[in-house]
């Protein structure tokens, strides 16, 4: 549905204000993690859940629109294998350049501690996967498409915003930008081509990808050494 100029202006302001809010929140969290390292896990959970609460409140109570308007459509069983497969594809795409460059994975080896593995995996799925997809492929992408119907430009904006929000943990090297960009492109293509336009397969894919890269791969490297 075509948007009126006033609706486009409103969507543009929403994007800018929410992006500024996320940048300020990122700076506050970075400061807290630096000077209050003991609160790291709690700070991380708050960083992801606080913006989600704001988005859900804004959409349902202020705009009075259904959550489906930002891609929160009822989870189906089929979304689980689809999300896992999508996450695995993201992981493979990320690893191809590293394998070509014959990267030494030994530096990433991690001792398999069950408690850490379970806690980190839950964090990847329930916090990172859920929150980042709701924020970027849900709220921001839908608002960007309202302002500019070009899917290519909307994906580019999504990549830049996604990269900017992660500035505190980035080393600003090509490899990181490649991984982030390809992941966003894969997730957006899946969302555009899916019939239901549900975020749940993307959330599962994102959580599984993070679990593979930050937990399962390091443990696997440790076990084969």
Coordinates of N, CA and C in Angstrom, one line a residue:
X1 N 0.9 -1.2 0.0 CA 0.0 0.0 0.0 C 0.9 1.2 0.0
X2 N 0.6 2.2 -0.9 CA 1.3 3.4 -1.0 C 1.1 4.3 0.2
X3 N 2.2 4.9 0.7 CA 2.1 5.8 1.8 C 2.0 7.2 1.4
X4 N 1.2 8.0 2.2 CA 1.1 9.4 1.9 C 2.4 10.1 2.4
X5 N 2.6 11.4 1.9 CA 3.8 12.1 2.3 C 3.9 12.2 3.8
X6 N 2.8 12.5 4.5 CA 2.9 12.6 5.9 C 3.2 11.3 6.6
X7 N 2.7 10.2 6.1 CA 3.1 8.9 6.6 C 4.6 8.5 6.4
X8 N 5.1 8.9 5.2 CA 6.5 8.7 5.0 C 7.4 9.5 5.9
X9 N 6.9 10.8 6.1 CA 7.7 11.7 7.0 C 7.7 11.1 8.4
X10 N 6.5 10.6 8.9 CA 6.4 10.0 10.2 C 7.3 8.7 10.3
X11 N 7.4 7.9 9.3 CA 8.2 6.7 9.3 C 9.7 7.1 9.3
X12 N 10.0 8.1 8.6 CA 11.4 8.6 8.5 C 11.9 9.1 9.9
X13 N 11.0 9.9 10.6 CA 11.3 10.3 11.9 C 11.4 9.2 12.9
X14 N 10.6 8.2 12.8 CA 10.7 7.0 13.6 C 12.0 6.3 13.5
X15 N 12.4 6.2 12.2 CA 13.7 5.5 12.0 C 14.9 6.3 12.6
X16 N 14.9 7.6 12.4 CA 16.0 8.4 12.9 C 16.0 8.4 14.4
X17 N 14.8 8.6 15.0 CA 14.7 8.7 16.5 C 15.1 7.4 17.1
X18 N 14.6 6.3 16.6 CA 14.9 5.0 17.2 C 16.4 4.6 17.0
X19 N 17.0 5.0 15.8 CA 18.4 4.8 15.6 C 19.3 5.6 16.6
X20 N 18.9 6.8 16.8 CA 19.6 7.6 17.8 C 19.5 7.0 19.2
X21 N 18.3 6.6 19.5 CA 18.1 5.9 20.8 C 19.0 4.7 20.9
X22 N 19.1 3.9 19.9 CA 20.0 2.7 19.9 C 21.4 3.1 20.0
X23 N 21.9 4.1 19.4 CA 23.3 4.6 19.5 C 23.6 5.0 20.9
X24 N 22.7 5.8 21.5 CA 22.9 6.2 22.9 C 22.9 5.1 23.8
X25 N 22.0 4.1 23.6 CA 21.9 2.9 24.5 C 23.2 2.1 24.3
X26 N 23.7 2.0 23.1 CA 25.0 1.3 22.9 C 26.1 1.9 23.6
X27 N 26.2 3.3 23.6 CA 27.2 4.0 24.3 C 27.1 3.8 25.8
X28 N 25.9 3.8 26.3 CA 25.7 3.6 27.8 C 26.1 2.2 28.2
X29 N 25.7 1.2 27.4 CA 26.1 -0.2 27.7 C 27.6 -0.4 27.6
X30 N 28.2 0.2 26.6 CA 29.7 0.1 26.5 C 30.4 0.7 27.7
X31 N 29.9 1.8 28.2 CA 30.5 2.5 29.3 C 30.3 1.6 30.6
X32 N 29.1 1.0 30.7 CA 28.8 0.2 31.9 C 29.6 -1.1 31.9
X33 N 29.8 -1.7 30.7 CA 30.6 -2.9 30.7 C 32.1 -2.6 31.0
X34 N 32.5 -1.4 30.7 CA 33.9 -1.0 30.9 C 34.2 -0.8 32.4
X35 N 33.3 -0.1 33.1 CA 33.5 0.3 34.4 C 32.8 -0.6 35.5
X36 N 31.8 -1.4 35.0 CA 31.1 -2.3 35.9 C 31.1 -3.7 35.2
X37 N 32.3 -4.3 35.0 CA 32.4 -5.6 34.3 C 31.6 -6.7 34.9
X38 N 31.4 -6.7 36.2 CA 30.6 -7.8 36.9 C 29.2 -7.8 36.5
X39 N 28.7 -6.7 35.9 CA 27.2 -6.7 35.5 C 27.1 -7.1 34.1
X40 N 28.1 -7.6 33.4 CA 28.1 -7.9 32.0 C 26.9 -8.6 31.5
X41 N 26.6 -9.9 32.0 CA 25.5 -10.6 31.5 C 24.2 -9.9 31.7
X42 N 23.9 -9.3 32.8 CA 22.7 -8.6 33.0 C 22.6 -7.4 32.1
X43 N 23.7 -6.7 31.9 CA 23.7 -5.5 31.0 C 23.3 -6.0 29.6
X44 N 23.9 -7.1 29.2 CA 23.6 -7.6 27.8 C 22.2 -7.9 27.6
X45 N 21.6 -8.6 28.6 CA 20.1 -8.9 28.5 C 19.3 -7.7 28.4
X46 N 19.6 -6.7 29.3 CA 18.8 -5.4 29.2 C 19.0 -4.7 27.9
X47 N 20.2 -4.7 27.4 CA 20.5 -4.0 26.1 C 19.6 -4.6 25.0
X48 N 19.3 -5.9 25.0 CA 18.5 -6.4 24.0 C 17.0 -6.3 24.3
X49 N 16.6 -6.5 25.5 CA 15.2 -6.6 25.8 C 14.5 -5.2 25.9
X50 N 15.3 -4.2 26.4 CA 14.7 -2.9 26.6 C 14.2 -2.3 25.3
X51 N 15.0 -2.3 24.2 CA 14.4 -1.8 22.9 C 13.2 -2.6 22.4
X52 N 13.2 -3.9 22.7 CA 12.1 -4.7 22.2 C 10.8 -4.3 22.9
X53 N 10.9 -4.1 24.2 CA 9.7 -3.6 25.0 C 9.2 -2.3 24.4
X54 N 10.1 -1.4 24.1 CA 9.7 -0.1 23.6 C 9.0 -0.3 22.2
X55 N 9.6 -1.1 21.4 CA 9.0 -1.3 20.0 C 7.6 -2.0 20.2
X56 N 7.5 -3.0 21.0 CA 6.2 -3.7 21.1 C 5.1 -2.7 21.8
X57 N 5.5 -1.9 22.7 CA 4.6 -1.0 23.3 C 4.2 0.1 22.3
X58 N 5.1 0.6 21.5 CA 4.8 1.6 20.5 C 3.9 1.1 19.5
X59 N 4.2 -0.1 19.0 CA 3.3 -0.6 17.9 C 1.9 -0.9 18.4
X60 N 1.8 -1.5 19.5 CA 0.5 -2.0 20.0 C -0.3 -0.9 20.7
X61 N 0.4 0.0 21.5 CA -0.4 1.0 22.3 C -0.4 2.4 21.7
X62 N 0.6 2.8 21.0 CA 0.7 4.1 20.4 C 0.1 4.1 18.9
X63 N 0.6 3.2 18.1 CA 0.1 3.1 16.7 C -1.2 2.3 16.7
X64 N -1.4 1.4 17.7 CA -2.5 0.5 17.7 C -2.7 -0.3 16.5
X65 N -1.5 -0.9 16.1 CA -1.5 -1.9 15.0 C -1.1 -3.2 15.5
X66 N -1.4 -4.3 14.8 CA -1.1 -5.6 15.2 C 0.5 -5.9 15.1
X67 N 1.0 -6.8 15.9 CA 2.4 -7.1 15.8 C 2.8 -7.7 14.4
X68 N 1.8 -8.2 13.7 CA 2.1 -8.7 12.4 C 2.6 -7.7 11.4
X69 N 2.4 -6.4 11.8 CA 2.8 -5.3 10.9 C 4.3 -5.1 10.9
X70 N 5.0 -5.7 11.9 CA 6.4 -5.7 11.9 C 7.0 -7.1 11.8
X71 N 6.2 -8.1 11.4 CA 6.6 -9.4 11.1 C 6.5 -10.4 12.3
X72 N 5.9 -10.0 13.4 CA 5.6 -11.0 14.5 C 4.4 -11.8 14.2
X73 N 4.5 -12.8 13.4 CA 3.4 -13.7 13.1 C 3.6 -15.0 13.8
X74 N 2.5 -15.6 14.2 CA 2.5 -16.8 15.0 C 3.5 -17.9 14.6
X75 N 4.3 -18.4 15.5 CA 5.3 -19.4 15.2 C 4.7 -20.7 14.8
X76 N 5.2 -21.3 13.7 CA 4.7 -22.6 13.3 C 5.9 -23.6 13.4
X77 N 5.5 -24.8 13.5 CA 6.6 -25.9 13.6 C 7.5 -25.8 12.4
X78 N 7.0 -25.5 11.2 CA 7.9 -25.5 10.0 C 8.9 -24.4 10.1
X79 N 8.7 -23.4 11.0 CA 9.6 -22.3 11.1 C 10.9 -22.7 11.7
X80 N 10.9 -23.8 12.6 CA 12.0 -24.2 13.3 C 13.1 -24.8 12.4
X81 N 12.7 -25.9 11.6 CA 13.8 -26.4 10.7 C 14.2 -25.4 9.6
X82 N 13.2 -24.6 9.2 CA 13.6 -23.5 8.2 C 14.6 -22.6 8.7
X83 N 14.4 -22.2 10.0 CA 15.3 -21.3 10.6 C 16.7 -21.9 10.9
X84 N 16.7 -23.1 11.3 CA 18.0 -23.8 11.5 C 18.8 -24.0 10.2
X85 N 18.1 -24.3 9.2 CA 18.8 -24.5 7.9 C 19.3 -23.1 7.4
X86 N 18.5 -22.1 7.6 CA 18.9 -20.7 7.2 C 20.2 -20.3 8.0
X87 N 20.2 -20.6 9.3 CA 21.3 -20.2 10.1 C 22.5 -21.0 9.7
X88 N 22.4 -22.3 9.3 CA 23.5 -23.1 8.9 C 24.1 -22.5 7.6
X89 N 23.2 -22.1 6.7 CA 23.6 -21.5 5.4 C 24.5 -20.2 5.7
X90 N 24.0 -19.4 6.6 CA 24.7 -18.2 7.0 C 26.1 -18.5 7.5
X91 N 26.2 -19.6 8.3 CA 27.5 -20.0 8.9 C 28.4 -20.5 7.8
X92 N 27.9 -21.3 6.8 CA 28.7 -21.8 5.7 C 29.3 -20.6 4.9
X93 N 28.4 -19.7 4.5 CA 28.8 -18.5 3.8 C 29.9 -17.8 4.5
X94 N 29.8 -17.6 5.8 CA 30.8 -16.9 6.6 C 32.1 -17.7 6.5
X95 N 32.1 -19.0 6.6 CA 33.3 -19.8 6.7 C 34.1 -20.0 5.4
X96 N 33.4 -19.9 4.3 CA 34.0 -20.1 3.0 C 35.3 -19.3 2.8
X97 N 35.2 -17.9 3.0 CA 36.5 -17.1 2.8 C 37.6 -17.6 3.8
X98 N 37.2 -17.9 5.0 CA 38.2 -18.3 6.0 C 38.9 -19.6 5.6
X99 N 38.1 -20.5 5.1 CA 38.7 -21.8 4.6 C 39.6 -21.6 3.4
X100 N 39.2 -20.7 2.5 CA 40.0 -20.4 1.4 C 41.3 -19.8 1.8
X101 N 41.3 -18.9 2.8 CA 42.5 -18.3 3.3 C 43.3 -19.2 4.3
X102 N 42.8 -20.5 4.5 CA 43.4 -21.5 5.3 C 43.7 -20.9 6.7
X103 N 42.6 -20.4 7.3 CA 42.7 -19.7 8.6 C 43.0 -20.8 9.7
X104 N 43.8 -20.4 10.7 CA 44.1 -21.2 11.8 C 43.0 -21.0 12.9
X105 N 42.2 -22.0 13.1 CA 41.1 -21.9 14.1 C 41.5 -22.2 15.5
X106 N 42.7 -22.6 15.7 CA 43.1 -23.0 17.1 C 43.0 -21.9 18.1
X107 N 43.1 -20.7 17.7 CA 43.0 -19.6 18.6 C 41.6 -19.4 19.2
X108 N 40.6 -20.0 18.5 CA 39.2 -19.9 19.0 C 38.7 -21.1 19.8
X109 N 39.7 -22.0 20.1 CA 39.3 -23.2 20.8 C 38.7 -22.9 22.2
X110 N 37.7 -23.6 22.6 CA 37.1 -23.3 23.9 C 36.8 -24.6 24.6
X111 N 37.1 -24.7 25.9 CA 36.8 -25.9 26.7 C 35.3 -26.1 26.8
X112 N 34.9 -27.3 26.5 CA 33.4 -27.6 26.6 C 32.9 -27.6 28.0
X113 N 32.3 -26.5 28.5 CA 31.7 -26.4 29.8 C 30.2 -26.4 29.7
X114 N 29.5 -27.5 30.1 CA 28.1 -27.6 29.9 C 27.3 -26.3 30.3
X115 N 27.6 -25.8 31.5 CA 26.8 -24.7 32.0 C 27.0 -23.5 31.0
X116 N 28.2 -23.2 30.6 CA 28.5 -22.1 29.7 C 27.8 -22.3 28.4
X117 N 27.9 -23.5 27.9 CA 27.3 -23.8 26.6 C 25.8 -23.6 26.6
X118 N 25.2 -24.1 27.6 CA 23.7 -23.9 27.7 C 23.3 -22.5 27.8
X119 N 24.0 -21.8 28.8 CA 23.6 -20.4 29.0 C 23.9 -19.5 27.8
X120 N 25.0 -19.7 27.1 CA 25.3 -18.9 26.0 C 24.4 -19.2 24.8
X121 N 24.0 -20.5 24.6 CA 23.1 -20.8 23.6 C 21.7 -20.2 23.8
X122 N 21.2 -20.2 25.0 CA 20.0 -19.6 25.3 C 20.0 -18.1 25.1
X123 N 21.1 -17.5 25.5 CA 21.3 -16.1 25.3 C 21.3 -15.7 23.8
X124 N 22.0 -16.6 23.0 CA 22.0 -16.4 21.5 C 20.6 -16.4 20.9
X125 N 19.8 -17.4 21.3 CA 18.5 -17.5 20.8 C 17.5 -16.5 21.3
X126 N 17.4 -16.5 22.7 CA 16.3 -15.7 23.3 C 16.6 -14.2 23.4
X127 N 17.8 -13.8 23.4 CA 18.2 -12.4 23.5 C 18.6 -11.9 22.1
X128 N 19.8 -12.4 21.7 CA 20.3 -11.8 20.4 C 19.5 -12.1 19.2
X129 N 19.1 -13.3 19.0 CA 18.3 -13.7 17.8 C 17.0 -13.0 17.8
X130 N 16.3 -13.1 18.9 CA 14.9 -12.5 19.0 C 15.0 -11.0 18.8
X131 N 15.9 -10.3 19.7 CA 15.9 -8.9 19.7 C 16.4 -8.2 18.4
X132 N 17.5 -8.7 17.9 CA 18.1 -8.1 16.7 C 17.2 -8.2 15.5
X133 N 16.5 -9.4 15.4 CA 15.6 -9.5 14.2 C 14.4 -8.6 14.4
X134 N 13.8 -8.5 15.6 CA 12.7 -7.7 15.9 C 13.0 -6.2 15.6
X135 N 14.2 -5.8 16.0 CA 14.7 -4.4 15.8 C 15.0 -4.1 14.4
X136 N 15.8 -4.9 13.7 CA 16.4 -4.6 12.4 C 15.5 -5.1 11.3
X137 N 15.2 -6.4 11.2 CA 14.4 -6.9 10.1 C 12.9 -6.7 10.4
X138 N 12.6 -6.3 11.6 CA 11.2 -6.1 12.0 C 10.9 -4.6 11.9
X139 N 11.2 -3.9 12.9 CA 10.8 -2.5 13.0 C 11.5 -1.6 12.0
X140 N 12.8 -1.6 11.9 CA 13.6 -0.7 11.1 C 13.4 -1.0 9.6
X141 N 13.4 -2.3 9.2 CA 13.3 -2.6 7.8 C 11.9 -2.2 7.3
X142 N 10.9 -2.5 8.1 CA 9.5 -2.2 7.6 C 9.3 -0.7 7.5
X143 N 9.9 0.1 8.5 CA 9.8 1.5 8.4 C 10.6 2.1 7.2
X144 N 11.8 1.5 6.9 CA 12.6 1.9 5.8 C 11.8 1.7 4.5
X145 N 11.2 0.5 4.4 CA 10.4 0.2 3.2 C 9.2 1.2 3.0
X146 N 8.7 1.7 4.1 CA 7.6 2.7 4.0 C 8.1 4.0 3.5
X147 N 9.4 4.4 3.8 CA 10.0 5.6 3.3 C 10.5 5.4 1.8
X148 N 11.1 4.3 1.6 CA 11.7 4.1 0.3 C 11.4 2.6 -0.1
X149 N 10.5 2.4 -1.1 CA 10.0 1.1 -1.5 C 11.1 0.2 -2.2
X150 N 12.3 0.8 -2.4 CA 13.4 0.0 -3.0 C 13.9 -1.0 -2.0
X151 N 13.8 -2.2 -2.3 CA 14.3 -3.3 -1.4 C 15.8 -3.2 -1.3
X152 N 16.5 -3.0 -2.4 CA 17.9 -3.0 -2.4 C 18.4 -1.9 -1.5
X153 N 17.9 -0.7 -1.6 CA 18.3 0.5 -0.8 C 17.9 0.2 0.7
X154 N 16.8 -0.4 0.9 CA 16.4 -0.7 2.3 C 17.3 -1.7 2.9
X155 N 17.8 -2.7 2.2 CA 18.7 -3.6 2.7 C 20.1 -3.0 3.0
X156 N 20.5 -2.1 2.1 CA 21.8 -1.3 2.4 C 21.7 -0.5 3.6
X157 N 20.5 0.2 3.8 CA 20.3 1.0 5.1 C 20.4 0.0 6.3
X158 N 19.7 -1.1 6.1 CA 19.7 -2.1 7.2 C 21.1 -2.6 7.6
X159 N 21.9 -2.8 6.6 CA 23.3 -3.2 6.8 C 24.1 -2.1 7.6
X160 N 23.9 -0.9 7.1 CA 24.7 0.3 7.7 C 24.2 0.5 9.2
X161 N 22.9 0.4 9.4 CA 22.4 0.6 10.8 C 22.9 -0.5 11.7
X162 N 22.8 -1.8 11.1 CA 23.2 -2.9 11.9 C 24.7 -2.9 12.3
X163 N 25.5 -2.4 11.3 CA 26.9 -2.2 11.6 C 27.2 -1.1 12.6
X164 N 26.5 0.0 12.5 CA 26.7 1.1 13.4 C 26.4 0.8 14.8
X165 N 25.3 0.0 15.0 CA 24.9 -0.4 16.4 C 25.9 -1.3 17.0
X166 N 26.7 -2.0 16.2 CA 27.7 -2.9 16.7 C 29.1 -2.3 16.8
X167 N 29.2 -1.0 16.6 CA 30.5 -0.3 16.5 C 31.4 -0.6 17.7
X168 N 30.8 -0.8 18.9 CA 31.6 -0.9 20.1 C 32.4 -2.3 20.2
X169 N 31.8 -3.3 19.5 CA 32.5 -4.6 19.5 C 33.2 -4.9 18.2
X170 N 33.2 -4.0 17.2 CA 33.8 -4.2 15.9 C 35.3 -3.8 15.9
X171 N 36.0 -4.5 15.1 CA 37.4 -4.1 14.9 C 37.6 -3.4 13.5
X172 N 36.5 -3.2 12.8 CA 36.5 -2.4 11.6 C 37.5 -3.0 10.6
X173 N 37.4 -4.3 10.3 CA 38.1 -4.9 9.3 C 37.2 -5.5 8.2
X174 N 37.7 -5.8 7.1 CA 36.8 -6.2 6.0 C 36.1 -7.5 6.3
X175 N 36.7 -8.4 7.0 CA 36.1 -9.7 7.3 C 34.8 -9.5 8.2
X176 N 34.8 -8.6 9.1 CA 33.6 -8.4 9.9 C 32.5 -7.8 9.1
X177 N 32.9 -6.8 8.3 CA 31.8 -6.2 7.4 C 31.3 -7.2 6.4
X178 N 32.1 -8.1 5.9 CA 31.7 -9.1 5.0 C 30.7 -10.0 5.7
X179 N 31.0 -10.5 6.9 CA 30.1 -11.4 7.6 C 28.8 -10.8 7.9
X180 N 28.9 -9.5 8.4 CA 27.6 -8.8 8.8 C 26.8 -8.6 7.6
X181 N 27.4 -8.1 6.5 CA 26.6 -7.8 5.3 C 26.0 -9.0 4.7
X182 N 26.7 -10.1 4.5 CA 26.1 -11.2 3.9 C 25.0 -11.8 4.8
X183 N 25.2 -11.8 6.1 CA 24.1 -12.3 7.0 C 22.8 -11.5 6.8
X184 N 23.0 -10.2 6.8 CA 21.8 -9.3 6.6 C 21.1 -9.5 5.3
X185 N 21.9 -9.7 4.2 CA 21.4 -9.9 2.9 C 20.6 -11.2 2.8
X186 N 21.2 -12.3 3.4 CA 20.6 -13.6 3.4 C 19.3 -13.5 4.2
X187 N 19.2 -12.9 5.3 CA 18.0 -12.8 6.1 C 17.0 -12.0 5.4
X188 N 17.3 -10.9 4.8 CA 16.4 -10.1 4.1 C 15.8 -10.8 2.9
X189 N 16.6 -11.5 2.1 CA 16.2 -12.2 0.9 C 15.1 -13.2 1.4
X190 N 15.5 -14.0 2.4 CA 14.5 -15.0 2.9 C 13.2 -14.3 3.3
X191 N 13.3 -13.2 4.0 CA 12.0 -12.5 4.4 C 11.2 -12.0 3.2
X192 N 11.9 -11.4 2.2 CA 11.2 -10.9 1.1 C 10.5 -12.1 0.3
X193 N 11.2 -13.2 0.2 CA 10.7 -14.3 -0.6 C 9.7 -15.2 0.1
X194 N 9.6 -15.1 1.4 CA 8.7 -15.9 2.1 C 7.3 -15.4 2.0
X195 N 6.3 -16.3 2.0 CA 4.9 -16.0 1.9 C 4.3 -15.3 3.1
X196 N 4.7 -15.8 4.3 CA 4.1 -15.3 5.5 C 4.8 -14.1 6.1
X197 N 6.0 -13.8 5.6 CA 6.8 -12.6 6.1 C 6.9 -12.6 7.6
X198 N 7.1 -13.8 8.2 CA 7.3 -14.0 9.6 C 8.8 -13.8 10.0
X199 N 9.0 -13.2 11.1 CA 10.3 -13.0 11.6 C 10.9 -14.2 12.4
X200 N 10.0 -15.2 12.8 CA 10.5 -16.3 13.6 C 11.5 -17.1 12.9
X201 N 11.4 -17.5 11.6 CA 12.5 -18.2 11.1 C 13.8 -17.5 11.1
X202 N 13.8 -16.1 10.9 CA 15.0 -15.3 11.0 C 15.5 -15.3 12.4
X203 N 14.7 -15.2 13.4 CA 15.1 -15.2 14.8 C 15.8 -16.5 15.1
X204 N 15.3 -17.6 14.7 CA 15.9 -18.9 14.9 C 17.2 -19.0 14.2
X205 N 17.2 -18.6 12.9 CA 18.4 -18.6 12.1 C 19.5 -17.8 12.8
X206 N 19.2 -16.6 13.2 CA 20.2 -15.7 13.9 C 20.7 -16.3 15.1
X207 N 19.8 -16.9 16.0 CA 20.3 -17.5 17.2 C 21.1 -18.7 16.9
X208 N 20.8 -19.5 16.0 CA 21.6 -20.7 15.6 C 22.9 -20.4 15.1
X209 N 22.9 -19.4 14.2 CA 24.2 -18.9 13.6 C 25.2 -18.4 14.7
X210 N 24.7 -17.6 15.6 CA 25.5 -17.1 16.7 C 26.0 -18.3 17.6
X211 N 25.1 -19.3 17.8 CA 25.5 -20.4 18.6 C 26.6 -21.2 17.9
X212 N 26.5 -21.4 16.6 CA 27.5 -22.1 15.9 C 28.8 -21.4 15.9
X213 N 28.8 -20.1 15.8 CA 30.1 -19.3 15.7 C 30.7 -19.1 17.1
X214 N 29.9 -18.9 18.1 CA 30.5 -18.5 19.4 C 30.5 -19.7 20.4
X215 N 29.9 -20.8 20.1 CA 29.9 -21.9 21.0 C 30.3 -23.2 20.4
X216 N 29.6 -23.7 19.4 CA 29.8 -25.0 18.8 C 31.1 -25.1 18.0
X217 N 31.4 -24.1 17.2 CA 32.7 -24.1 16.5 C 33.9 -24.1 17.4
X218 N 34.0 -23.2 18.4 CA 35.1 -23.2 19.4 C 35.2 -24.5 20.1
X219 N 34.1 -25.1 20.5 CA 34.2 -26.4 21.2 C 34.7 -27.5 20.3
X220 N 34.2 -27.5 19.1 CA 34.6 -28.5 18.1 C 36.1 -28.4 17.8
X221 N 36.6 -27.2 17.7 CA 38.1 -27.0 17.5 C 38.9 -27.5 18.6
X222 N 38.4 -27.3 19.8 CA 39.0 -27.8 21.0 C 39.1 -29.3 21.1
X223 N 38.0 -29.9 20.7 CA 37.9 -31.4 20.7 C 38.8 -32.1 19.7
X224 N 39.1 -31.4 18.6 CA 39.9 -32.1 17.5 C 41.3 -31.7 17.6
X225 N 41.7 -30.9 18.6 CA 43.1 -30.5 18.7 C 43.9 -31.7 19.3

